[in-house]
PDB file of C-alpha atoms in Angstrom:
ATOM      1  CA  UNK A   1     -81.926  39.769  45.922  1.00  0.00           C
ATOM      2  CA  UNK A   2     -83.553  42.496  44.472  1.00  0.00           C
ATOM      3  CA  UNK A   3     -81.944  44.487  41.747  1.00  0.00           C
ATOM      4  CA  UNK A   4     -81.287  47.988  41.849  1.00  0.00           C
ATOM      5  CA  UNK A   5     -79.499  50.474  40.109  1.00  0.00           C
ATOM      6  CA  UNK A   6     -77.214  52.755  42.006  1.00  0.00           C
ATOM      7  CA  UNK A   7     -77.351  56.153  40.971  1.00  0.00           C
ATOM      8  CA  UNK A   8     -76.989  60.058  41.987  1.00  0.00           C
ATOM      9  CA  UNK A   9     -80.397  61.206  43.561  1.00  0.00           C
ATOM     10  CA  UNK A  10     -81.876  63.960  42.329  1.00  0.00           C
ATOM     11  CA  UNK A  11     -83.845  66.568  43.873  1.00  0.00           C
ATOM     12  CA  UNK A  12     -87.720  64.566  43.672  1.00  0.00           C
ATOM     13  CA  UNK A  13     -86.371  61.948  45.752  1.00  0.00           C
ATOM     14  CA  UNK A  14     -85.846  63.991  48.717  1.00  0.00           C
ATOM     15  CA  UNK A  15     -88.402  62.736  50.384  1.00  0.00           C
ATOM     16  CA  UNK A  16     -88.089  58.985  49.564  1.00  0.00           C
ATOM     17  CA  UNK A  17     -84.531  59.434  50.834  1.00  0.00           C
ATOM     18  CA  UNK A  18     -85.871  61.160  53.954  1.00  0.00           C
ATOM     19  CA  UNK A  19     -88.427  58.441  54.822  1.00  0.00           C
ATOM     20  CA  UNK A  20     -85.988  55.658  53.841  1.00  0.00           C
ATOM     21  CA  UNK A  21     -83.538  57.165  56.458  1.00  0.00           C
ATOM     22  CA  UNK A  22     -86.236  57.461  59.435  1.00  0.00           C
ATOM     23  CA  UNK A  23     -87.196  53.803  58.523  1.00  0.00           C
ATOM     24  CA  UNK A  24     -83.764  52.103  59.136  1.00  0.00           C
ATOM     25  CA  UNK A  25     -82.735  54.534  61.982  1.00  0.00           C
ATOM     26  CA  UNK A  26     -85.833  53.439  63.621  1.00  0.00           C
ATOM     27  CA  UNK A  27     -85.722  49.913  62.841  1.00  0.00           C
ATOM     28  CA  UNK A  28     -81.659  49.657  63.631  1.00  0.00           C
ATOM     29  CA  UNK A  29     -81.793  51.659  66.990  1.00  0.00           C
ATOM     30  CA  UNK A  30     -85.374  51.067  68.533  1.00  0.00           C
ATOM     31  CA  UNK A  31     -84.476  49.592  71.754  1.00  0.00           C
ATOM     32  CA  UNK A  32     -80.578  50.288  71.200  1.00  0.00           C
ATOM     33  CA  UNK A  33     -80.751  53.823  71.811  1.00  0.00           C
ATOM     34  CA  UNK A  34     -83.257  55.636  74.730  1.00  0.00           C
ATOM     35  CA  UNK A  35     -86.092  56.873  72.804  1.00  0.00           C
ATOM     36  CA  UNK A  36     -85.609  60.882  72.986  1.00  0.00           C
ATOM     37  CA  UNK A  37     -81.836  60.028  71.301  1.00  0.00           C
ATOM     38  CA  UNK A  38     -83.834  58.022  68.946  1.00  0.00           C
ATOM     39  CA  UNK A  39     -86.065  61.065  67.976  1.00  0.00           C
ATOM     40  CA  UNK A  40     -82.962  63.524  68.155  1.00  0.00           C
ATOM     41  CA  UNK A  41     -81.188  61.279  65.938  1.00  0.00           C
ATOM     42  CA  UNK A  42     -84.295  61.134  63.667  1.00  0.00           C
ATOM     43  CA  UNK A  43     -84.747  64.636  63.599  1.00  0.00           C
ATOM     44  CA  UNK A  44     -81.086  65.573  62.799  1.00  0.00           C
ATOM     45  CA  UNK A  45     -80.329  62.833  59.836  1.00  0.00           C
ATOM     46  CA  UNK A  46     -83.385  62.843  58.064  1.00  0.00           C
ATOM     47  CA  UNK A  47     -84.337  66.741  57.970  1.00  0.00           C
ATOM     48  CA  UNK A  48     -85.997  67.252  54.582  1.00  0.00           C
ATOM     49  CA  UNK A  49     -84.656  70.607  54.117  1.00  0.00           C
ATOM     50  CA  UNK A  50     -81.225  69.927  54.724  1.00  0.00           C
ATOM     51  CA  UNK A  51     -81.471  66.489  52.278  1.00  0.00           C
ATOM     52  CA  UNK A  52     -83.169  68.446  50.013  1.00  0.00           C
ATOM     53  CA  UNK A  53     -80.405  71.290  49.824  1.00  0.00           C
ATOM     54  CA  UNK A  54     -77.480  68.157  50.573  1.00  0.00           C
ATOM     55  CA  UNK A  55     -78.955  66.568  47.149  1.00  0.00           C
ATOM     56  CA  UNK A  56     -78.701  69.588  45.274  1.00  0.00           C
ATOM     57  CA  UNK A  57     -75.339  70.861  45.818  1.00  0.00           C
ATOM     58  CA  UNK A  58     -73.225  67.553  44.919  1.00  0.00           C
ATOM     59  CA  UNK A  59     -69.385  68.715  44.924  1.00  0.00           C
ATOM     60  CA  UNK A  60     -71.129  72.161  45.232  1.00  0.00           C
ATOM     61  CA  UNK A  61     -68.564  72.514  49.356  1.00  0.00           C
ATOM     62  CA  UNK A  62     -65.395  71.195  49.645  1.00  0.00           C
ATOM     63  CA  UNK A  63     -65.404  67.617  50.432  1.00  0.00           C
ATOM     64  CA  UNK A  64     -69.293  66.722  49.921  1.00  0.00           C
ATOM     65  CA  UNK A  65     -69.916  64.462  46.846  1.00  0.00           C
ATOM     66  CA  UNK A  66     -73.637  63.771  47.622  1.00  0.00           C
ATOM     67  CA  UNK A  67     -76.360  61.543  47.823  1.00  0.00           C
ATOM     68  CA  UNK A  68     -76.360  58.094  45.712  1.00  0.00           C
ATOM     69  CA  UNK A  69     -79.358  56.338  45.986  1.00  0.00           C
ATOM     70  CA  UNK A  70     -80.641  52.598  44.700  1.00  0.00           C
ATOM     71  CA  UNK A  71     -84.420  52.238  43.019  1.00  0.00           C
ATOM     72  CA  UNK A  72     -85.931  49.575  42.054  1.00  0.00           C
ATOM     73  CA  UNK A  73     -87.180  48.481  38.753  1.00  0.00           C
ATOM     74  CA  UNK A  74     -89.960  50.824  39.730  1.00  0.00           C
ATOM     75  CA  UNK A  75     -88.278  53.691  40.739  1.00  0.00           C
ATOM     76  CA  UNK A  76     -89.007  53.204  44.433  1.00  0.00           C
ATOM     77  CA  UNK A  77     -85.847  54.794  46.704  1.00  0.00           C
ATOM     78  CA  UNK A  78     -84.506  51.472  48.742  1.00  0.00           C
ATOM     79  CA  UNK A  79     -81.533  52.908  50.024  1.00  0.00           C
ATOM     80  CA  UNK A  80     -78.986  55.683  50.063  1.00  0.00           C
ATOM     81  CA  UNK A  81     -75.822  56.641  51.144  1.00  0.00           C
ATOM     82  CA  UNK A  82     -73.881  60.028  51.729  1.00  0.00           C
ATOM     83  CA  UNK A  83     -69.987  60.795  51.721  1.00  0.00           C
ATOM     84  CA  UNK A  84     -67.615  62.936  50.796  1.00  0.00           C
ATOM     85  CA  UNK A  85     -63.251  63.084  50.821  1.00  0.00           C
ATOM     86  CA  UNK A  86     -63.080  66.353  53.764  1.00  0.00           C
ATOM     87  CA  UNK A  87     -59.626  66.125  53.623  1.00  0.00           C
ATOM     88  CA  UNK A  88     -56.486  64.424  52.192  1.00  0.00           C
ATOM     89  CA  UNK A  89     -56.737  61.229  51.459  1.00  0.00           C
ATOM     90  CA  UNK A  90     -60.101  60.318  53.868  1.00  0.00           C
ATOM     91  CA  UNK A  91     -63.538  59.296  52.693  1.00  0.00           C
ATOM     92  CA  UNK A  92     -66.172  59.816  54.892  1.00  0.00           C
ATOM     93  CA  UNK A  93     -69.725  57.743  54.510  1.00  0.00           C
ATOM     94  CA  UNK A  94     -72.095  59.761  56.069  1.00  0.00           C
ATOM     95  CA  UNK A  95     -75.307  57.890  56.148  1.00  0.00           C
ATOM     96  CA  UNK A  96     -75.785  54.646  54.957  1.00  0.00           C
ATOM     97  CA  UNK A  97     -79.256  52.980  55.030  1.00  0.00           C
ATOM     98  CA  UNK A  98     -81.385  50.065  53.344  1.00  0.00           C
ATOM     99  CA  UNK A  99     -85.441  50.257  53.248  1.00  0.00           C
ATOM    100  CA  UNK A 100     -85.729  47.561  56.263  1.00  0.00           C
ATOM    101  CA  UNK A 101     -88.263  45.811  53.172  1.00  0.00           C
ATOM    102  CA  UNK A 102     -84.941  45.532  51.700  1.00  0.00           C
ATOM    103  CA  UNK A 103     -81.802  43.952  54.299  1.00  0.00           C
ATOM    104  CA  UNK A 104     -79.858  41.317  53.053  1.00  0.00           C
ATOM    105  CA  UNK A 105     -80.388  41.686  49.273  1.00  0.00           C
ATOM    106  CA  UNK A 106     -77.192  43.481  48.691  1.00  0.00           C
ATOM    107  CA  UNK A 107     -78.241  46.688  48.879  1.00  0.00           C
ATOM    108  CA  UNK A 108     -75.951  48.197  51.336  1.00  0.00           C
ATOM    109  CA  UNK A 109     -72.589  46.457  49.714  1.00  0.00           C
ATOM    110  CA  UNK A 110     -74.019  48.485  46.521  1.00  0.00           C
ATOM    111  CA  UNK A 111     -74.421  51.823  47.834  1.00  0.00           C
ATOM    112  CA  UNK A 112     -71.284  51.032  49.820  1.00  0.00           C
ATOM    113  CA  UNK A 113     -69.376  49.645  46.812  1.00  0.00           C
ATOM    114  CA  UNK A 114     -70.554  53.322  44.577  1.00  0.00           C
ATOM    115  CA  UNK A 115     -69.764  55.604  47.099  1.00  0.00           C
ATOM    116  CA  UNK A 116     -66.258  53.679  47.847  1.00  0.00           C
ATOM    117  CA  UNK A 117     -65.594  54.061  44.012  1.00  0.00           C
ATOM    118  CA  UNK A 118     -66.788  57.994  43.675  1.00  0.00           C
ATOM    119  CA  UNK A 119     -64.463  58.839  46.813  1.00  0.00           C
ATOM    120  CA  UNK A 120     -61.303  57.035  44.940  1.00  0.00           C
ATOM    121  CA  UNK A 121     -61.615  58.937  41.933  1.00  0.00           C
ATOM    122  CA  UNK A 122     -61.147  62.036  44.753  1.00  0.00           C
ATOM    123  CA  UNK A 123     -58.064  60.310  45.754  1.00  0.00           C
ATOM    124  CA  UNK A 124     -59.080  58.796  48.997  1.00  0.00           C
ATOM    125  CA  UNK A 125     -56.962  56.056  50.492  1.00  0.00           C
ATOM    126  CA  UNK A 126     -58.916  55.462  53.789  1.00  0.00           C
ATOM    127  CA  UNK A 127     -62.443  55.416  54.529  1.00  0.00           C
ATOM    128  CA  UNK A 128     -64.161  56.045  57.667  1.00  0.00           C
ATOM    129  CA  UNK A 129     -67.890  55.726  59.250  1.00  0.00           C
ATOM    130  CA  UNK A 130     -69.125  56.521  62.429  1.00  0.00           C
ATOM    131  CA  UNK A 131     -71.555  54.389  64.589  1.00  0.00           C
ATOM    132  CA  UNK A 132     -74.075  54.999  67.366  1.00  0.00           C
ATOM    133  CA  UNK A 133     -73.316  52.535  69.554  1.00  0.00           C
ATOM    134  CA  UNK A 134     -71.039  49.661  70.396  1.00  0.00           C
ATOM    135  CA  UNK A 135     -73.705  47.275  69.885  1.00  0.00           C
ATOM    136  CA  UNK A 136     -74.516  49.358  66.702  1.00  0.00           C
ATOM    137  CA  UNK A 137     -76.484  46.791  63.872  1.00  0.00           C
ATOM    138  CA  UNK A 138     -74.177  47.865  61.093  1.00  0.00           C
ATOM    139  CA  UNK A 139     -70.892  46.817  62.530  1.00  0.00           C
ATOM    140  CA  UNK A 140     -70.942  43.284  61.660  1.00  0.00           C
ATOM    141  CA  UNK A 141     -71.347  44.450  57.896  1.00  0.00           C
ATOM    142  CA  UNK A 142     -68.738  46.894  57.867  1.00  0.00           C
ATOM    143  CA  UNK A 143     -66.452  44.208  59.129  1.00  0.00           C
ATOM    144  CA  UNK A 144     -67.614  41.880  56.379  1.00  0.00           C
ATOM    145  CA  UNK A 145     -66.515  45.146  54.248  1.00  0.00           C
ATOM    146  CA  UNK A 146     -63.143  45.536  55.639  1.00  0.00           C
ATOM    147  CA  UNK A 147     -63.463  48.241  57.880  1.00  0.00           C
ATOM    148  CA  UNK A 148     -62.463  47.616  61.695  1.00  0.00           C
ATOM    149  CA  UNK A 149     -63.263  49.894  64.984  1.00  0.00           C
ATOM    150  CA  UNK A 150     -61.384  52.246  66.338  1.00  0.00           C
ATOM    151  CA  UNK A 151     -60.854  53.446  69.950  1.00  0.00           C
ATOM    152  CA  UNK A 152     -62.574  56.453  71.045  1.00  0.00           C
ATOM    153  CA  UNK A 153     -59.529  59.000  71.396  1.00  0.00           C
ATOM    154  CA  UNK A 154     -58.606  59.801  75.630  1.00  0.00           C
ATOM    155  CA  UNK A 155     -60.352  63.268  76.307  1.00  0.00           C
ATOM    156  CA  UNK A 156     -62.348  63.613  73.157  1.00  0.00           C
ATOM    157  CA  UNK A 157     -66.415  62.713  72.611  1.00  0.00           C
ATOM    158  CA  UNK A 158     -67.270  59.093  72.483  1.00  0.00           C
ATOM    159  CA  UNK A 159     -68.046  58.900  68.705  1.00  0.00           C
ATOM    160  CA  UNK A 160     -67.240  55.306  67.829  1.00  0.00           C
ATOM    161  CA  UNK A 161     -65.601  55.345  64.439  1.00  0.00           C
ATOM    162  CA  UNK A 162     -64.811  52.302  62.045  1.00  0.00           C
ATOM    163  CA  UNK A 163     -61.908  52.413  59.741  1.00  0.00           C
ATOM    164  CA  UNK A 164     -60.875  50.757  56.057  1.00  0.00           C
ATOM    165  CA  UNK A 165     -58.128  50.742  53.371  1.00  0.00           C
ATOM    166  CA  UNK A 166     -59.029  51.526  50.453  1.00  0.00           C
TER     167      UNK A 166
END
């Protein structure tokens, strides 16, 4: 296990948070996922600009609390996660990755563990995360977490979303 410490990011690690991002997405969904939703999905979660503004407004909208990210001893970005509380009650992780250097050393139940504690003290009492796929890498680890999958609704998109208690 390699320790980190879990912290707000702060605008220099933009970058590092991008690339971290693009790394996992394309390590979790290469093969999963038909290469042009691949890119899409690339292109849309890891935009530097938007990362870059996303990291420098934290609690600056309604609902967004920001980026956390874990270094190393070093200061090298080895995951990150995103979430907010967009309405009453709900957490919402936005992005959760782990440096594929980096799986299975706790990383993720860190960033998980910080952002479930930052959206508590905004009064959540449910969190939710949505996946890419049912075959999507990270469900087995947010089971181990607690959270369980939910049933597209009839007549909506097919966004697969996991649920938890908090």
């Amino acid at each position: 296990m390699t320790p980190v410490d879990v912290r707000r990011a702060v605008p220099a690690e933009a970058t590092a948070v991008s690339r971290v991002l693009a790394e996992a997405i394309r390590a979790s969904y290469t093969g999963l996922l038909e290469e042009a939703v691949l890119l899409r999905l690339i292109g849309d979660q890891c935009s530097l600009p938007r990362i870059r503004a996303e990291i420098g407004i934290p609690g600056g909208t309604p609902g967004w609390l920001g980026w956390l990210v874990a270094t190393t001893a070093d200061g090298t970005v080895v995951g990150a996660v995103a979430g907010g509380v967009p309405s009453s009650g709900s957490g919402e992780v936005y992005s959760l990755c782990t440096a594929p250097s980096h799986r299975r050393g706790k990383i993720g139940s860190a960033l998980l563990s910080a952002a479930t504690d930052q959206q508590k003290q905004h009064e959540a009492r449910q969190q939710a995360i949505s996946l890419h796929s049912p075959d999507d890498p990270l469900l087995p680890f947010l089971r181990h977490h607690g959270f369980r999958l939910q049933e597209p609704a009839p007549g909506r998109d097919d966004t697969l979303r996991c649920l938890r208690t908090l």
